Amino acid sequence: MTPSQSPEFVAGIALTDPDGNPKTLGEFGADPLVVILVRYFGCLPCQEFVRDLDGERDRFPTGTRVIAVGGSADHQARWLRDTKGVEMPLLLDPDQEVRAVAGVGDLSARQMSSLGGASNYVKSLVRGFRPQVPTHDATKAPGIVVFDSEFNVAWVHHGEMLGDYPPVDDLIDTVRSMTERD
């Protein structure tokens, strides 16, 4: 385990909420903690997944906490919270430390331009999401990381194209199976 993967380091990762208030990942500790890694908060499929998952948070096992973390776009996170009604914590990690711990990096040029990713964008457009200004984080891969109560990485989903998140039901089942093993 490298120092940047130690539970102490992970819990101490500095984040901010959309209003600029400082937080740490440790403030959101749970058993387990599900972190949705959005490319940036203006990404259409990311917005849609976060909104859909937000509506299903009560289906996760007791003790689970779900948050979304992006590298940029506090104004887009506020829009998602205030206009789309997302209640889960939406947090900014400009140094991309949570993403680094999870090992979820950038999409390749081929992945960025895949037909499946374009299809995901069109589906989000049809469902009422509108493009927002891309940020410097537009090349980031979508992902999910699940931390146990000690901030060890328990499970990771590495997106392979734009909007590549597992179905909400599959994510809930994955987390449920993890908690049943304990």
mmCIF file of C-alpha atoms in Angstrom:
data_model
loop_
_atom_site.group_PDB
_atom_site.id
_atom_site.type_symbol
_atom_site.label_atom_id
_atom_site.label_comp_id
_atom_site.label_asym_id
_atom_site.label_seq_id
_atom_site.Cartn_x
_atom_site.Cartn_y
_atom_site.Cartn_z
ATOM 1 C CA MET A 1 0.000 0.000 0.000
ATOM 2 C CA THR A 2 1.434 3.358 -0.996
ATOM 3 C CA PRO A 3 1.041 6.377 1.309
ATOM 4 C CA SER A 4 -1.531 7.830 -1.112
ATOM 5 C CA GLN A 5 -3.651 4.696 -0.675
ATOM 6 C CA SER A 6 -3.544 4.525 3.111
ATOM 7 C CA PRO A 7 -6.934 4.856 4.803
ATOM 8 C CA GLU A 8 -5.687 7.953 6.641
ATOM 9 C CA PHE A 9 -4.710 9.655 3.390
ATOM 10 C CA VAL A 10 -7.983 8.695 1.691
ATOM 11 C CA ALA A 11 -10.120 9.944 4.595
ATOM 12 C CA GLY A 12 -8.189 13.222 4.550
ATOM 13 C CA ILE A 13 -8.720 13.996 0.860
ATOM 14 C CA ALA A 14 -9.765 17.637 0.622
ATOM 15 C CA LEU A 15 -13.041 18.305 -1.166
ATOM 16 C CA THR A 16 -15.415 21.256 -1.425
ATOM 17 C CA ASP A 17 -19.167 21.368 -1.745
ATOM 18 C CA PRO A 18 -20.738 23.341 -4.624
ATOM 19 C CA ASP A 19 -20.909 26.436 -2.412
ATOM 20 C CA GLY A 20 -17.160 26.375 -1.728
ATOM 21 C CA ASN A 21 -17.308 24.940 1.803
ATOM 22 C CA PRO A 22 -14.293 22.742 2.617
ATOM 23 C CA LYS A 23 -14.935 19.072 3.348
ATOM 24 C CA THR A 24 -12.908 15.894 3.596
ATOM 25 C CA LEU A 25 -13.820 12.503 2.243
ATOM 26 C CA GLY A 26 -13.712 11.247 5.835
ATOM 27 C CA GLU A 27 -16.737 13.390 6.693
ATOM 28 C CA PHE A 28 -18.794 11.117 4.453
ATOM 29 C CA GLY A 29 -17.566 7.839 5.911
ATOM 30 C CA ALA A 30 -20.034 4.978 5.826
ATOM 31 C CA ASP A 31 -20.109 1.226 5.564
ATOM 32 C CA PRO A 32 -19.900 1.275 2.610
ATOM 33 C CA LEU A 33 -19.333 4.663 0.944
ATOM 34 C CA VAL A 34 -20.300 4.680 -2.752
ATOM 35 C CA VAL A 35 -18.586 7.454 -4.716
ATOM 36 C CA ILE A 36 -19.839 8.258 -8.209
ATOM 37 C CA LEU A 37 -16.949 9.718 -10.201
ATOM 38 C CA VAL A 38 -18.458 12.091 -12.728
ATOM 39 C CA ARG A 39 -16.334 13.404 -15.591
ATOM 40 C CA TYR A 40 -17.537 16.880 -14.612
ATOM 41 C CA PHE A 41 -20.947 17.970 -13.367
ATOM 42 C CA GLY A 42 -22.010 19.258 -16.795
ATOM 43 C CA CYS A 43 -21.602 15.856 -18.481
ATOM 44 C CA LEU A 44 -25.105 14.827 -19.640
ATOM 45 C CA PRO A 45 -24.922 11.070 -18.958
ATOM 46 C CA CYS A 46 -23.170 11.797 -15.639
ATOM 47 C CA GLN A 47 -25.967 14.180 -14.626
ATOM 48 C CA GLU A 48 -28.593 11.648 -15.576
ATOM 49 C CA PHE A 49 -26.919 8.785 -13.713
ATOM 50 C CA VAL A 50 -26.463 10.880 -10.570
ATOM 51 C CA ARG A 51 -30.093 12.035 -10.693
ATOM 52 C CA ASP A 52 -31.403 8.505 -11.271
ATOM 53 C CA LEU A 53 -29.210 7.033 -8.536
ATOM 54 C CA ASP A 54 -30.207 9.810 -6.146
ATOM 55 C CA GLY A 55 -33.819 8.694 -6.448
ATOM 56 C CA GLU A 56 -32.859 5.129 -5.503
ATOM 57 C CA ARG A 57 -30.541 5.777 -2.527
ATOM 58 C CA ASP A 58 -33.045 4.288 -0.073
ATOM 59 C CA ARG A 59 -32.720 0.918 -1.843
ATOM 60 C CA PHE A 60 -29.086 0.524 -0.787
ATOM 61 C CA PRO A 61 -28.343 -1.567 2.304
ATOM 62 C CA THR A 62 -28.603 0.203 5.650
ATOM 63 C CA GLY A 63 -25.425 2.088 6.449
ATOM 64 C CA THR A 64 -24.565 2.861 2.819
ATOM 65 C CA ARG A 65 -23.846 6.441 1.816
ATOM 66 C CA VAL A 66 -23.794 7.652 -1.790
ATOM 67 C CA ILE A 67 -21.995 10.794 -2.974
ATOM 68 C CA ALA A 68 -20.874 12.179 -6.341
ATOM 69 C CA VAL A 69 -17.418 13.656 -6.895
ATOM 70 C CA GLY A 70 -16.216 15.633 -9.887
ATOM 71 C CA GLY A 71 -13.064 17.563 -10.578
ATOM 72 C CA SER A 72 -14.686 20.799 -11.607
ATOM 73 C CA ALA A 73 -17.782 22.846 -12.356
ATOM 74 C CA ASP A 74 -19.192 23.966 -9.017
ATOM 75 C CA HIS A 75 -21.869 26.000 -10.866
ATOM 76 C CA GLN A 76 -22.952 22.852 -12.705
ATOM 77 C CA ALA A 77 -23.110 20.922 -9.421
ATOM 78 C CA ARG A 78 -25.288 23.692 -7.966
ATOM 79 C CA TRP A 79 -27.541 23.474 -11.062
ATOM 80 C CA LEU A 80 -27.853 19.718 -10.612
ATOM 81 C CA ARG A 81 -28.730 20.203 -6.944
ATOM 82 C CA ASP A 82 -30.992 23.238 -7.278
ATOM 83 C CA THR A 83 -32.690 22.621 -10.647
ATOM 84 C CA LYS A 84 -32.719 18.839 -10.933
ATOM 85 C CA GLY A 85 -33.314 18.290 -7.197
ATOM 86 C CA VAL A 86 -30.367 15.985 -6.505
ATOM 87 C CA GLU A 87 -30.058 15.574 -2.733
ATOM 88 C CA MET A 88 -26.930 13.418 -2.429
ATOM 89 C CA PRO A 89 -23.753 15.346 -1.634
ATOM 90 C CA LEU A 90 -22.133 16.717 -4.790
ATOM 91 C CA LEU A 91 -18.460 17.405 -4.143
ATOM 92 C CA LEU A 92 -15.494 18.819 -6.007
ATOM 93 C CA ASP A 93 -12.029 17.279 -6.018
ATOM 94 C CA PRO A 94 -9.939 19.580 -8.224
ATOM 95 C CA ASP A 95 -6.778 17.567 -7.545
ATOM 96 C CA GLN A 96 -8.532 14.360 -8.656
ATOM 97 C CA GLU A 97 -7.262 12.486 -5.597
ATOM 98 C CA VAL A 98 -10.330 10.245 -5.186
ATOM 99 C CA ARG A 99 -10.084 9.324 -8.856
ATOM 100 C CA ALA A 100 -6.348 8.568 -8.454
ATOM 101 C CA VAL A 101 -6.984 6.305 -5.452
ATOM 102 C CA ALA A 102 -9.598 4.420 -7.491
ATOM 103 C CA GLY A 103 -7.313 4.219 -10.525
ATOM 104 C CA VAL A 104 -9.920 5.773 -12.823
ATOM 105 C CA GLY A 105 -8.106 8.038 -15.278
ATOM 106 C CA ASP A 106 -8.833 9.475 -18.694
ATOM 107 C CA LEU A 107 -10.661 8.062 -21.682
ATOM 108 C CA SER A 108 -8.608 7.518 -24.814
ATOM 109 C CA ALA A 109 -9.483 9.439 -27.998
ATOM 110 C CA ARG A 110 -11.113 6.273 -29.329
ATOM 111 C CA GLN A 111 -13.195 5.849 -26.162
ATOM 112 C CA MET A 112 -14.192 9.537 -26.236
ATOM 113 C CA SER A 113 -15.492 9.178 -29.781
ATOM 114 C CA SER A 114 -17.140 5.762 -29.510
ATOM 115 C CA LEU A 115 -20.618 5.274 -30.945
ATOM 116 C CA GLY A 116 -21.804 3.872 -27.603
ATOM 117 C CA GLY A 117 -20.729 7.049 -25.811
ATOM 118 C CA ALA A 118 -22.422 9.218 -28.442
ATOM 119 C CA SER A 119 -25.560 7.126 -28.021
ATOM 120 C CA ASN A 120 -25.453 7.694 -24.253
ATOM 121 C CA TYR A 121 -25.289 11.450 -24.858
ATOM 122 C CA VAL A 122 -28.246 11.391 -27.271
ATOM 123 C CA LYS A 123 -30.317 9.346 -24.789
ATOM 124 C CA SER A 124 -29.640 11.939 -22.081
ATOM 125 C CA LEU A 125 -30.618 14.749 -24.466
ATOM 126 C CA VAL A 126 -33.896 12.977 -25.265
ATOM 127 C CA ARG A 127 -34.566 12.601 -21.532
ATOM 128 C CA GLY A 128 -34.339 16.364 -21.009
ATOM 129 C CA PHE A 129 -30.736 16.989 -20.023
ATOM 130 C CA ARG A 130 -29.022 19.853 -21.809
ATOM 131 C CA PRO A 131 -25.360 20.339 -22.644
ATOM 132 C CA GLN A 132 -23.356 22.578 -20.392
ATOM 133 C CA VAL A 133 -19.943 24.057 -21.024
ATOM 134 C CA PRO A 134 -17.294 21.312 -21.033
ATOM 135 C CA THR A 135 -14.453 21.772 -18.573
ATOM 136 C CA HIS A 136 -10.830 20.651 -18.579
ATOM 137 C CA ASP A 137 -12.110 17.403 -17.032
ATOM 138 C CA ALA A 138 -14.095 16.390 -20.129
ATOM 139 C CA THR A 139 -11.607 13.590 -20.929
ATOM 140 C CA LYS A 140 -12.001 11.897 -17.544
ATOM 141 C CA ALA A 141 -13.536 8.447 -17.519
ATOM 142 C CA PRO A 142 -16.764 7.921 -15.616
ATOM 143 C CA GLY A 143 -16.400 5.589 -12.680
ATOM 144 C CA ILE A 144 -17.561 4.377 -9.308
ATOM 145 C CA VAL A 145 -15.500 3.488 -6.274
ATOM 146 C CA VAL A 146 -16.846 1.805 -3.159
ATOM 147 C CA PHE A 147 -14.911 2.294 0.068
ATOM 148 C CA ASP A 148 -15.341 0.171 3.170
ATOM 149 C CA SER A 149 -15.700 1.742 6.615
ATOM 150 C CA GLU A 150 -11.900 2.078 6.903
ATOM 151 C CA PHE A 151 -11.578 3.878 3.517
ATOM 152 C CA ASN A 152 -10.055 0.897 1.760
ATOM 153 C CA VAL A 153 -11.092 0.454 -1.869
ATOM 154 C CA ALA A 154 -13.575 -2.430 -1.928
ATOM 155 C CA TRP A 155 -14.805 -2.234 -5.550
ATOM 156 C CA VAL A 156 -14.246 -0.074 -8.638
ATOM 157 C CA HIS A 157 -16.085 0.396 -11.929
ATOM 158 C CA HIS A 158 -13.902 1.894 -14.708
ATOM 159 C CA GLY A 159 -16.026 3.475 -17.423
ATOM 160 C CA GLU A 160 -14.903 2.650 -20.953
ATOM 161 C CA MET A 161 -16.816 5.402 -22.807
ATOM 162 C CA LEU A 162 -18.958 8.470 -22.167
ATOM 163 C CA GLY A 163 -21.826 7.612 -19.841
ATOM 164 C CA ASP A 164 -20.485 4.134 -19.025
ATOM 165 C CA TYR A 165 -22.055 3.488 -15.645
ATOM 166 C CA PRO A 166 -23.613 0.197 -14.576
ATOM 167 C CA PRO A 167 -27.407 0.049 -14.384
ATOM 168 C CA VAL A 168 -28.589 1.399 -11.025
ATOM 169 C CA ASP A 169 -30.103 -1.985 -10.079
ATOM 170 C CA ASP A 170 -26.778 -3.732 -10.787
ATOM 171 C CA LEU A 171 -24.873 -1.240 -8.621
ATOM 172 C CA ILE A 172 -27.322 -1.716 -5.756
ATOM 173 C CA ASP A 173 -27.018 -5.511 -6.101
ATOM 174 C CA THR A 174 -23.206 -5.245 -6.099
ATOM 175 C CA VAL A 175 -23.200 -3.193 -2.914
ATOM 176 C CA ARG A 176 -25.765 -5.494 -1.322
ATOM 177 C CA SER A 177 -23.610 -8.559 -2.076
ATOM 178 C CA MET A 178 -20.584 -6.806 -0.563
ATOM 179 C CA THR A 179 -22.410 -6.013 2.665
ATOM 180 C CA GLU A 180 -23.844 -9.533 2.948
ATOM 181 C CA ARG A 181 -20.306 -10.993 2.965
ATOM 182 C CA ASP A 182 -19.347 -9.000 6.047
#
